[in-house]
XYZ file of C-alpha atoms in Angstrom:
267
model
C 18.495 20.266 2.659
C 21.168 17.500 2.876
C 24.115 18.308 -0.244
C 26.291 15.662 -1.390
C 25.795 13.073 -4.829
C 22.383 11.131 -5.095
C 22.735 7.362 -5.919
C 21.103 4.880 -8.083
C 19.940 1.812 -6.854
C 18.664 -1.012 -9.380
C 15.690 -3.193 -8.206
C 14.014 -6.507 -9.399
C 10.530 -5.364 -9.157
C 11.432 -2.001 -11.181
C 11.525 -1.029 -14.599
C 14.176 1.387 -13.913
C 16.848 3.010 -11.591
C 15.949 3.958 -8.300
C 17.401 7.850 -6.701
C 18.659 7.619 -3.368
C 19.361 11.359 -2.333
C 21.589 12.407 -0.195
C 20.214 11.540 3.408
C 18.307 8.626 2.611
C 18.676 5.183 3.616
C 19.439 2.720 0.943
C 16.674 0.221 0.241
C 19.101 -2.780 0.142
C 17.464 -5.026 3.097
C 13.698 -4.159 1.405
C 15.188 -5.549 -1.901
C 16.672 -8.347 -0.395
C 13.440 -9.565 1.867
C 10.851 -6.895 1.161
C 10.260 -6.960 -2.623
C 11.143 -11.319 -3.193
C 8.054 -11.798 -1.131
C 6.158 -9.081 -2.427
C 6.769 -10.841 -6.468
C 5.902 -14.299 -4.816
C 2.237 -12.613 -3.947
C 1.714 -10.099 -6.353
C -1.708 -11.085 -7.322
C -1.993 -10.029 -3.496
C -1.812 -5.870 -4.574
C -3.794 -5.968 -7.884
C -6.723 -3.562 -7.894
C -5.575 -2.818 -3.953
C -5.544 -0.069 -1.923
C -1.910 0.295 -0.122
C -0.273 2.375 2.588
C 4.114 2.299 3.147
C 5.224 3.321 6.860
C 8.218 4.935 6.406
C 9.058 5.045 2.591
C 12.698 6.076 2.609
C 13.372 6.160 -1.328
C 9.927 5.038 -1.907
C 10.821 1.161 -2.815
C 8.203 -0.973 -1.408
C 5.865 1.294 -2.363
C 6.861 1.974 -5.864
C 7.143 -1.993 -5.976
C 3.903 -2.485 -5.325
C 2.326 -0.155 -7.532
C 4.312 -1.847 -10.516
C 2.955 -5.383 -9.108
C -1.154 -4.063 -9.465
C -1.836 -1.527 -6.717
C -4.538 1.035 -7.964
C -3.486 3.020 -4.787
C -0.147 3.865 -3.009
C 0.183 6.365 -0.006
C 3.791 6.580 1.190
C 4.611 8.786 4.322
C 8.262 9.432 6.132
C 9.310 12.011 8.551
C 12.120 13.035 6.209
C 11.803 16.147 3.887
C 14.542 14.095 1.343
C 12.790 10.792 1.687
C 9.404 12.146 0.642
C 11.088 13.850 -2.183
C 12.630 11.039 -3.551
C 9.718 9.091 -3.363
C 7.684 11.323 -4.959
C 10.723 11.691 -7.511
C 11.155 7.882 -8.483
C 7.675 7.985 -8.948
C 6.967 9.874 -11.646
C 10.519 8.817 -13.113
C 9.272 5.206 -13.258
C 5.552 6.116 -14.953
C 3.544 6.147 -11.517
C 3.303 8.809 -10.349
C 0.156 9.227 -11.142
C -0.327 5.978 -8.238
C 1.348 7.215 -5.629
C 1.657 9.472 -3.478
C 3.562 10.712 -0.870
C 3.421 12.347 2.820
C 5.421 14.068 5.155
C 4.936 13.396 8.226
C 5.835 16.274 11.144
C 8.097 15.938 13.803
C 5.490 16.756 16.460
C 3.210 13.642 15.535
C 5.786 10.776 14.343
C 3.213 7.749 15.125
C 2.675 5.781 12.010
C -0.509 6.986 11.517
C -0.456 10.793 12.134
C -1.304 12.403 8.049
C -3.720 9.484 7.484
C -6.985 10.625 7.216
C -9.412 9.432 10.568
C -11.287 7.127 8.465
C -8.662 6.486 5.558
C -8.477 2.321 5.181
C -6.483 0.540 3.355
C -6.599 -3.373 2.256
C -2.718 -3.855 2.721
C -0.080 -1.685 4.868
C 3.435 -2.156 4.349
C 6.566 -1.025 6.829
C 10.476 -1.718 7.210
C 10.722 1.343 9.108
C 14.207 1.843 11.387
C 13.854 -1.086 14.455
C 16.550 -0.265 16.359
C 15.250 0.152 19.406
C 16.290 2.745 21.820
C 14.314 3.812 24.679
C 17.087 7.385 25.006
C 16.175 8.704 21.562
C 15.263 11.719 21.657
C 13.827 11.523 18.771
C 13.148 8.581 15.326
C 15.453 9.153 12.463
C 16.330 6.558 9.665
C 18.420 3.881 12.426
C 16.512 4.339 15.624
C 13.158 4.713 16.668
C 12.635 4.647 20.521
C 9.388 2.395 20.374
C 6.498 5.209 19.378
C 6.166 4.057 15.754
C 5.936 0.005 16.407
C 3.285 0.217 18.859
C 1.020 2.742 17.185
C 1.434 0.759 13.956
C -0.300 -2.311 15.774
C -2.762 -0.034 17.821
C -4.014 2.204 14.421
C -4.451 -1.287 12.303
C -8.471 -1.745 13.536
C -9.412 2.095 12.204
C -7.123 1.339 8.797
C -6.842 -1.999 7.610
C -9.470 -3.371 5.714
C -10.831 -6.282 7.502
C -9.723 -8.730 4.882
C -6.554 -7.058 4.325
C -2.866 -7.463 6.022
C 0.130 -5.605 7.537
C 3.145 -6.481 6.591
C 6.184 -5.099 8.450
C 10.412 -6.033 8.098
C 11.956 -5.724 11.969
C 15.484 -8.035 11.313
C 16.334 -6.381 15.232
C 15.245 -9.866 17.019
C 14.006 -8.946 20.609
C 11.776 -5.309 18.893
C 10.425 -8.019 16.637
C 9.369 -10.756 18.991
C 8.155 -7.840 21.019
C 6.021 -6.605 18.234
C 4.755 -10.436 17.583
C 3.279 -10.695 20.729
C 1.638 -7.092 21.146
C -0.083 -7.992 17.906
C -1.279 -10.913 19.732
C -1.581 -9.361 22.573
C -4.114 -7.434 20.429
C -6.196 -9.944 19.221
C -4.065 -10.365 15.876
C -4.192 -13.191 13.398
C -0.364 -13.196 12.982
C 2.701 -15.682 11.495
C 6.503 -14.496 11.036
C 9.859 -15.750 10.166
C 12.714 -14.128 13.695
C 15.183 -13.044 12.278
C 18.278 -14.774 12.700
C 20.695 -12.670 14.574
C 20.424 -10.389 17.455
C 21.832 -7.788 15.801
C 25.686 -6.380 18.434
C 23.495 -2.989 19.190
C 20.256 -4.518 20.923
C 22.992 -7.044 22.409
C 24.909 -4.102 23.518
C 21.120 -1.996 25.234
C 19.956 -5.672 26.963
C 23.299 -6.581 28.383
C 23.742 -3.213 29.921
C 19.975 -3.053 30.945
C 20.316 -6.363 33.107
C 24.137 -5.371 33.874
C 22.396 -2.399 35.827
C 20.684 -4.564 37.714
C 22.803 -7.214 38.777
C 26.177 -4.521 39.788
C 23.752 -2.726 41.718
C 22.695 -6.257 43.349
C 26.229 -7.001 44.527
C 27.295 -3.613 45.956
C 28.620 -2.539 42.840
C 27.949 1.211 40.986
C 25.787 -0.063 38.816
C 27.678 1.482 35.756
C 31.701 0.557 37.115
C 31.808 -1.046 33.349
C 29.297 -1.226 30.289
C 29.098 -3.447 27.223
C 30.148 -1.938 24.512
C 29.244 -3.125 20.442
C 32.842 -1.112 18.964
C 34.901 -2.562 21.450
C 34.383 -6.462 21.384
C 32.041 -8.964 18.983
C 28.541 -8.567 20.694
C 26.747 -10.659 17.770
C 24.817 -13.441 17.988
C 23.494 -16.085 15.562
C 19.916 -17.405 16.007
C 19.327 -19.775 12.711
C 15.600 -20.365 12.806
C 13.038 -22.419 10.553
C 11.217 -20.521 7.448
C 7.325 -20.202 8.049
C 4.534 -19.329 5.261
C 3.929 -15.901 5.420
C 1.284 -14.969 2.865
C -0.312 -18.894 2.122
C 0.271 -22.166 3.137
C 2.789 -22.331 -0.210
C 4.838 -20.941 -1.369
C 7.181 -19.884 1.031
C 10.801 -18.937 1.312
C 13.463 -17.226 3.731
C 12.642 -14.068 4.872
C 13.833 -13.186 8.120
C 12.269 -10.801 9.744
C 8.665 -10.527 8.583
C 5.695 -9.903 10.020
C 2.269 -10.572 8.275
C -0.334 -8.983 10.339
C -4.649 -9.933 9.940
C -7.956 -9.179 11.861
C -8.730 -12.860 13.337
C -12.690 -12.264 11.619
C -11.117 -12.210 8.108
C -11.359 -15.542 5.997
C -7.080 -16.864 5.283
C -6.230 -16.032 1.376
């Protein structure tokens, strides 16, 4: 058990404070981007069954329940996060709606604790999206790519034909890779690109290309490297907001991706 004091977090969507246990990612980003979009389109949640992949404190899943979802399943690889989501559901009166499941480290893919024939109307995820191909395992900050791609590849089996997936990837590179892979898999995709290329992903992409460049010029490939901790590698890429779940209303939700089956009728 991770030691330390719990934090209290106030959400515009919930009737009381959210408890964030030690070792659980604080949901500031979800509150700023995902919660407003869900509240704007609350009618798409009423009476629906929802899955949230990588729940953390439980905020997004709890918001779905508060807005009228009939059943919410949330998953996380962090035992503290699963306990946190359960506690918050009970405290906020959503214990009968929300079920929290622990993902085993032996299989951290998106649907490892979802039944083979279990399907949902809405699939939500605000996962760790800093891509690190050398990471030995996923953490609250980074993932090695398995979670993101397995989320998309499992949609035909777990997303009902009339449903949608709502994913937040504010890493400019990983976001656009996810969009292109979803389209490659023949999904209908709407998205708003992030407006910042984070310094750590800039470092990773620069260093990858730098190795090839140095080697091509006869220089030892690791002779020097970019380090985001020592230099400013933040790049800004302003984007125009695009409608996500309906033609109107819209707003600025940088990093959001909406994925639908192409056979479904737009709402």
